[in-house]
Amino acid sequence: MLGETPKNNFSIADARGLTRTFKCFHPRLSALVRGDCFLIACSRIREGLGATLWLGTATVVAIHGALAQAAGRTVTARGLVGLWTSQTVIAPLVSGALTIDARGPAWTANIQGRTARVRRERDSVIAVFSDAAGEFRGRWTGDDVRRLMRGHWIQPGALAPYEQRYASPVVLSTVAANVWRGLVRPLEPKVTFYLSIRTAADGRVAAFIRNPEANYFADRRYVVETKGDSVTLQHANVPEAGMYDAERDQLLIPLLFGYPPLVFSRSVARSAGFFARDSGAAGYEYRRPIAEGDGWAVASLADVGMDAAPITRLIERILTSTPSPDDPLNIHSLLVARHGRLVLEEYFHGFDKDRLHDMRSASKSITSVLIGIAGDRRVRIGPDVPAAPLLQMATSDERKRRITVGDFLHMTSGLDIDDAKPSSRGEEGRMWRQEQPDFCRYAFELPMVRDPGSNRPIYGSASTNLAGCALRAATGRWLPELFDEYFARPLEITRYAMNLMPNGEAYAGGGLYMRPRDQLKLGQLFLAHGRWNGKRVVSESWVRQSTVRRGDMTPRIDIDVAHGYGYAWHFREVKALGRTISYYWAGGNGGQLIIVVPALDMVVGFTGGDYAQARKYLRWEIEDMPRYIFPAVIK
């Protein structure tokens, strides 16, 4: 926690409660960080504040030393030309083996030398560790309840864009009488900034920033100016002022207000994160995916009647494109399955098959699937069920009493929810910033702005989250547990991270992290009419019902045209192979796309990093897929 200290000093309390006071070694440091020393914006961190600042303390000390040595050095803008990288891996406070010990009257949980008391409630256990280190929630499963325990590790929030808490699956097995142990593998957040400084055609030194995890500063083009050891990235009226440390050949720039300056080091080799891959050589060679024991059968493109040549042209475009603010191919992964077999799996920009990727709003479609599965299991929930009684929300508004769960899924509730309008009280970012921790109540209590049940859906994440709230109420189950039982385990998914609302309930409006191979299973499940590897997961009836085009969304940008929407699925038609091909998809900000093409018995998956740049990532679906992927089908 930030302490009040004399001018040119700052104090930080770390995760252990120890407070240290530091002196600003450089006379211009206050101006550099836009405030008295390191003014940390605590309000930006919802959880795990101690953990975040403890990690920041070591960085702060290193930065002070670098700034002290940087004083008086001179640098020219041309001397900074090249690629600079700043990466922070926010190692979770806790990971590794978790042990539940029930050999005494007081049960305990132990992980990495930390101990917490275990609270038992029927077949469930809860252990909350001090210092905001994390929490375990689990329950016994199966006939022999003493042998296996399934649960979730809840890790605290960290730096933006990982401010929410996340729940990751943990399976504990018996290692001794009344002792269970399992491996905790939390989401490991990474925040990377690439600063590309080049000489522009007009002779000025220009720069831009690429941030794969959140696409911060994507639309900014800078002019680099220097004076002594000061470096300024000039952009309109918002300059980013920093310093150059000649001793270490590093740039120190406070890009993120409220956090210590980012330390940029010069990249001496071709970075595999900034560029699509670390080698710029053309000549991509297709190779069939590898069977990983995750349920995917694999095959070659030729095995499923596809020609590698058109897809090779797309991959070579990705590999040889020069990164720039206008680059339309900021694709992190591209996967294709046909006839139920995975036939293409390629990763770019530092991502790989094991790194969990933010699905953003593509995980809305999973909320819809879970509602279908619950209905299949005779839970009283479905599109026609009135929402207010289910949510236990008393209302005198006659229109609110007419809202159904289907209206939430179709985004036609009539509530003031519109993610394209910052003035809408139900806009997603505004909802996350307000103080009510119960997002369900907050959203349902919004004013009505239209009648419910129209055929003109208005896109808003709070709508799908309300559908998740209805599912939570109907089942009485915590959604991470429900997701694990209904979806993850049947589809052989063992790793994921589900983001939570401030009240500890799962956020059903988007933001689930999964591996791209596992994301693609959602599309294959629907292509196979609700089955995964022959096993029924969701009814064919729900697959049909949820993929009916129930209305059209008004296009918000010029590249888009009016496209259909069902129960958390989008619909479009494109021209390819001499005909019109229809498909539906789960879609998320930045280029998270799971595209189901029934006519070609195909599923296509993209992940990407063009957040808030729909003109770029919509081209992958509207232009690149019919230009390169569909033409690969030869039979």
PDB file of C-alpha atoms in Angstrom, residues 463-614:
ATOM      1  CA  SER A 463     -26.782  -9.218 -21.485  1.00  0.00           C
ATOM      2  CA  THR A 464     -24.928 -12.528 -21.800  1.00  0.00           C
ATOM      3  CA  ASN A 465     -23.641 -12.136 -18.263  1.00  0.00           C
ATOM      4  CA  LEU A 466     -27.261 -11.884 -17.091  1.00  0.00           C
ATOM      5  CA  ALA A 467     -27.904 -15.184 -18.869  1.00  0.00           C
ATOM      6  CA  GLY A 468     -25.030 -16.631 -16.829  1.00  0.00           C
ATOM      7  CA  CYS A 469     -26.561 -15.152 -13.674  1.00  0.00           C
ATOM      8  CA  ALA A 470     -29.825 -16.919 -14.529  1.00  0.00           C
ATOM      9  CA  LEU A 471     -27.930 -20.188 -14.989  1.00  0.00           C
ATOM     10  CA  ARG A 472     -26.261 -19.740 -11.594  1.00  0.00           C
ATOM     11  CA  ALA A 473     -29.649 -19.127  -9.975  1.00  0.00           C
ATOM     12  CA  ALA A 474     -31.385 -22.047 -11.713  1.00  0.00           C
ATOM     13  CA  THR A 475     -28.710 -24.625 -10.851  1.00  0.00           C
ATOM     14  CA  GLY A 476     -27.535 -23.284  -7.503  1.00  0.00           C
ATOM     15  CA  ARG A 477     -24.010 -24.054  -8.688  1.00  0.00           C
ATOM     16  CA  TRP A 478     -20.903 -21.888  -8.923  1.00  0.00           C
ATOM     17  CA  LEU A 479     -20.332 -21.483 -12.670  1.00  0.00           C
ATOM     18  CA  PRO A 480     -16.668 -22.625 -12.731  1.00  0.00           C
ATOM     19  CA  GLU A 481     -17.834 -25.953 -11.245  1.00  0.00           C
ATOM     20  CA  LEU A 482     -20.664 -26.156 -13.747  1.00  0.00           C
ATOM     21  CA  PHE A 483     -18.348 -25.328 -16.654  1.00  0.00           C
ATOM     22  CA  ASP A 484     -15.878 -27.984 -15.514  1.00  0.00           C
ATOM     23  CA  GLU A 485     -18.539 -30.692 -15.186  1.00  0.00           C
ATOM     24  CA  TYR A 486     -20.750 -29.820 -18.170  1.00  0.00           C
ATOM     25  CA  PHE A 487     -18.186 -28.652 -20.738  1.00  0.00           C
ATOM     26  CA  ALA A 488     -14.486 -28.950 -19.886  1.00  0.00           C
ATOM     27  CA  ARG A 489     -14.263 -32.568 -18.774  1.00  0.00           C
ATOM     28  CA  PRO A 490     -16.586 -33.961 -21.481  1.00  0.00           C
ATOM     29  CA  LEU A 491     -14.456 -32.183 -24.103  1.00  0.00           C
ATOM     30  CA  GLU A 492     -11.176 -33.349 -22.505  1.00  0.00           C
ATOM     31  CA  ILE A 493     -10.144 -29.825 -21.491  1.00  0.00           C
ATOM     32  CA  THR A 494      -7.821 -29.833 -18.489  1.00  0.00           C
ATOM     33  CA  ARG A 495      -6.523 -26.246 -18.434  1.00  0.00           C
ATOM     34  CA  TYR A 496      -8.391 -22.971 -18.452  1.00  0.00           C
ATOM     35  CA  ALA A 497      -8.798 -19.805 -16.390  1.00  0.00           C
ATOM     36  CA  MET A 498     -12.281 -18.386 -15.813  1.00  0.00           C
ATOM     37  CA  ASN A 499     -12.490 -14.731 -14.827  1.00  0.00           C
ATOM     38  CA  LEU A 500     -14.575 -13.730 -11.834  1.00  0.00           C
ATOM     39  CA  MET A 501     -16.683 -10.723 -10.922  1.00  0.00           C
ATOM     40  CA  PRO A 502     -15.870  -8.716  -7.769  1.00  0.00           C
ATOM     41  CA  ASN A 503     -18.375 -10.810  -5.778  1.00  0.00           C
ATOM     42  CA  GLY A 504     -16.542 -14.046  -6.656  1.00  0.00           C
ATOM     43  CA  GLU A 505     -19.100 -15.344  -9.164  1.00  0.00           C
ATOM     44  CA  ALA A 506     -17.958 -16.159 -12.691  1.00  0.00           C
ATOM     45  CA  TYR A 507     -18.320 -13.465 -15.334  1.00  0.00           C
ATOM     46  CA  ALA A 508     -20.302 -15.022 -18.194  1.00  0.00           C
ATOM     47  CA  GLY A 509     -19.952 -12.070 -20.575  1.00  0.00           C
ATOM     48  CA  GLY A 510     -16.506 -13.047 -21.899  1.00  0.00           C
ATOM     49  CA  GLY A 511     -12.846 -13.317 -20.961  1.00  0.00           C
ATOM     50  CA  LEU A 512     -12.396 -17.074 -20.475  1.00  0.00           C
ATOM     51  CA  TYR A 513      -8.808 -18.222 -21.147  1.00  0.00           C
ATOM     52  CA  MET A 514      -8.276 -21.545 -22.954  1.00  0.00           C
ATOM     53  CA  ARG A 515      -5.777 -23.155 -25.291  1.00  0.00           C
ATOM     54  CA  PRO A 516      -6.613 -22.587 -28.990  1.00  0.00           C
ATOM     55  CA  ARG A 517      -6.926 -26.355 -29.550  1.00  0.00           C
ATOM     56  CA  ASP A 518      -9.551 -26.476 -26.812  1.00  0.00           C
ATOM     57  CA  GLN A 519     -11.364 -23.393 -28.115  1.00  0.00           C
ATOM     58  CA  LEU A 520     -11.753 -25.110 -31.486  1.00  0.00           C
ATOM     59  CA  LYS A 521     -13.577 -27.989 -29.769  1.00  0.00           C
ATOM     60  CA  LEU A 522     -16.551 -25.702 -29.224  1.00  0.00           C
ATOM     61  CA  GLY A 523     -16.984 -25.403 -32.997  1.00  0.00           C
ATOM     62  CA  GLN A 524     -16.456 -29.115 -33.569  1.00  0.00           C
ATOM     63  CA  LEU A 525     -19.030 -29.916 -30.878  1.00  0.00           C
ATOM     64  CA  PHE A 526     -21.662 -27.950 -32.791  1.00  0.00           C
ATOM     65  CA  LEU A 527     -20.567 -29.217 -36.190  1.00  0.00           C
ATOM     66  CA  ALA A 528     -21.107 -32.748 -34.809  1.00  0.00           C
ATOM     67  CA  HIS A 529     -24.624 -31.820 -33.610  1.00  0.00           C
ATOM     68  CA  GLY A 530     -23.674 -31.810 -29.929  1.00  0.00           C
ATOM     69  CA  ARG A 531     -21.252 -34.734 -29.781  1.00  0.00           C
ATOM     70  CA  TRP A 532     -17.526 -34.844 -29.044  1.00  0.00           C
ATOM     71  CA  ASN A 533     -15.796 -37.984 -30.295  1.00  0.00           C
ATOM     72  CA  GLY A 534     -19.154 -39.709 -30.458  1.00  0.00           C
ATOM     73  CA  LYS A 535     -20.198 -38.826 -26.914  1.00  0.00           C
ATOM     74  CA  ARG A 536     -23.288 -36.688 -26.403  1.00  0.00           C
ATOM     75  CA  VAL A 537     -22.463 -33.411 -24.578  1.00  0.00           C
ATOM     76  CA  VAL A 538     -25.404 -31.185 -25.515  1.00  0.00           C
ATOM     77  CA  SER A 539     -28.623 -32.123 -27.271  1.00  0.00           C
ATOM     78  CA  GLU A 540     -28.968 -31.784 -31.018  1.00  0.00           C
ATOM     79  CA  SER A 541     -32.153 -29.865 -30.275  1.00  0.00           C
ATOM     80  CA  TRP A 542     -30.199 -27.139 -28.460  1.00  0.00           C
ATOM     81  CA  VAL A 543     -27.592 -26.963 -31.232  1.00  0.00           C
ATOM     82  CA  ARG A 544     -30.402 -26.302 -33.731  1.00  0.00           C
ATOM     83  CA  GLN A 545     -32.278 -23.921 -31.437  1.00  0.00           C
ATOM     84  CA  SER A 546     -29.287 -21.778 -30.515  1.00  0.00           C
ATOM     85  CA  THR A 547     -27.982 -21.482 -34.082  1.00  0.00           C
ATOM     86  CA  VAL A 548     -31.171 -20.068 -35.586  1.00  0.00           C
ATOM     87  CA  ARG A 549     -30.663 -16.627 -37.094  1.00  0.00           C
ATOM     88  CA  ARG A 550     -33.181 -14.690 -34.992  1.00  0.00           C
ATOM     89  CA  GLY A 551     -32.336 -11.155 -36.063  1.00  0.00           C
ATOM     90  CA  ASP A 552     -29.683  -8.933 -37.592  1.00  0.00           C
ATOM     91  CA  MET A 553     -27.204  -6.681 -35.850  1.00  0.00           C
ATOM     92  CA  THR A 554     -26.701  -3.233 -37.333  1.00  0.00           C
ATOM     93  CA  PRO A 555     -23.115  -2.910 -38.625  1.00  0.00           C
ATOM     94  CA  ARG A 556     -20.993  -0.525 -36.543  1.00  0.00           C
ATOM     95  CA  ILE A 557     -18.036  -0.217 -38.948  1.00  0.00           C
ATOM     96  CA  ASP A 558     -17.678   0.083 -42.714  1.00  0.00           C
ATOM     97  CA  ILE A 559     -16.134  -3.352 -43.385  1.00  0.00           C
ATOM     98  CA  ASP A 560     -19.048  -5.121 -41.732  1.00  0.00           C
ATOM     99  CA  VAL A 561     -22.498  -5.667 -43.175  1.00  0.00           C
ATOM    100  CA  ALA A 562     -25.669  -6.537 -41.319  1.00  0.00           C
ATOM    101  CA  HIS A 563     -25.058  -9.996 -39.954  1.00  0.00           C
ATOM    102  CA  GLY A 564     -27.284 -12.369 -38.057  1.00  0.00           C
ATOM    103  CA  TYR A 565     -27.362 -13.216 -34.381  1.00  0.00           C
ATOM    104  CA  GLY A 566     -28.904 -16.116 -32.488  1.00  0.00           C
ATOM    105  CA  TYR A 567     -28.336 -17.311 -28.959  1.00  0.00           C
ATOM    106  CA  ALA A 568     -24.753 -15.969 -28.630  1.00  0.00           C
ATOM    107  CA  TRP A 569     -23.772 -17.049 -32.167  1.00  0.00           C
ATOM    108  CA  HIS A 570     -23.152 -14.750 -35.181  1.00  0.00           C
ATOM    109  CA  PHE A 571     -24.170 -15.590 -38.787  1.00  0.00           C
ATOM    110  CA  ARG A 572     -22.863 -14.558 -42.206  1.00  0.00           C
ATOM    111  CA  GLU A 573     -22.786 -15.554 -45.863  1.00  0.00           C
ATOM    112  CA  VAL A 574     -19.818 -15.044 -48.204  1.00  0.00           C
ATOM    113  CA  LYS A 575     -19.048 -15.793 -51.843  1.00  0.00           C
ATOM    114  CA  ALA A 576     -16.502 -18.576 -52.366  1.00  0.00           C
ATOM    115  CA  LEU A 577     -16.016 -21.636 -54.566  1.00  0.00           C
ATOM    116  CA  GLY A 578     -18.474 -20.153 -57.043  1.00  0.00           C
ATOM    117  CA  ARG A 579     -21.378 -20.140 -54.581  1.00  0.00           C
ATOM    118  CA  THR A 580     -22.689 -18.588 -51.383  1.00  0.00           C
ATOM    119  CA  ILE A 581     -21.394 -20.282 -48.234  1.00  0.00           C
ATOM    120  CA  SER A 582     -23.154 -19.738 -44.921  1.00  0.00           C
ATOM    121  CA  TYR A 583     -21.475 -20.139 -41.566  1.00  0.00           C
ATOM    122  CA  TYR A 584     -21.874 -19.158 -37.942  1.00  0.00           C
ATOM    123  CA  TRP A 585     -19.246 -18.216 -35.404  1.00  0.00           C
ATOM    124  CA  ALA A 586     -18.343 -17.344 -31.840  1.00  0.00           C
ATOM    125  CA  GLY A 587     -16.558 -14.013 -31.931  1.00  0.00           C
ATOM    126  CA  GLY A 588     -14.420 -11.997 -29.550  1.00  0.00           C
ATOM    127  CA  ASN A 589     -12.660  -8.641 -29.566  1.00  0.00           C
ATOM    128  CA  GLY A 590      -9.162  -8.737 -31.042  1.00  0.00           C
ATOM    129  CA  GLY A 591      -9.822 -11.586 -33.469  1.00  0.00           C
ATOM    130  CA  GLN A 592     -10.991 -14.508 -31.348  1.00  0.00           C
ATOM    131  CA  LEU A 593     -13.034 -16.478 -33.876  1.00  0.00           C
ATOM    132  CA  ILE A 594     -14.451 -20.020 -33.844  1.00  0.00           C
ATOM    133  CA  ILE A 595     -16.128 -20.448 -37.222  1.00  0.00           C
ATOM    134  CA  VAL A 596     -18.422 -23.382 -38.058  1.00  0.00           C
ATOM    135  CA  VAL A 597     -18.958 -24.090 -41.767  1.00  0.00           C
ATOM    136  CA  PRO A 598     -21.510 -26.934 -42.047  1.00  0.00           C
ATOM    137  CA  ALA A 599     -21.497 -27.041 -45.869  1.00  0.00           C
ATOM    138  CA  LEU A 600     -17.762 -27.838 -45.862  1.00  0.00           C
ATOM    139  CA  ASP A 601     -17.781 -29.926 -42.640  1.00  0.00           C
ATOM    140  CA  MET A 602     -15.134 -27.548 -41.346  1.00  0.00           C
ATOM    141  CA  VAL A 603     -14.232 -25.540 -38.263  1.00  0.00           C
ATOM    142  CA  VAL A 604     -11.749 -22.633 -38.423  1.00  0.00           C
ATOM    143  CA  GLY A 605     -10.214 -20.984 -35.372  1.00  0.00           C
ATOM    144  CA  PHE A 606      -8.334 -17.693 -35.078  1.00  0.00           C
ATOM    145  CA  THR A 607      -6.856 -15.967 -32.060  1.00  0.00           C
ATOM    146  CA  GLY A 608      -5.356 -12.521 -32.365  1.00  0.00           C
ATOM    147  CA  GLY A 609      -4.242  -9.303 -30.732  1.00  0.00           C
ATOM    148  CA  ASP A 610      -6.012  -6.537 -32.635  1.00  0.00           C
ATOM    149  CA  TYR A 611      -8.197  -5.543 -29.684  1.00  0.00           C
ATOM    150  CA  ALA A 612     -10.533  -2.610 -30.403  1.00  0.00           C
ATOM    151  CA  GLN A 613      -9.556  -2.739 -34.092  1.00  0.00           C
ATOM    152  CA  ALA A 614     -12.451  -4.583 -35.693  1.00  0.00           C
TER     153      ALA A 614
END
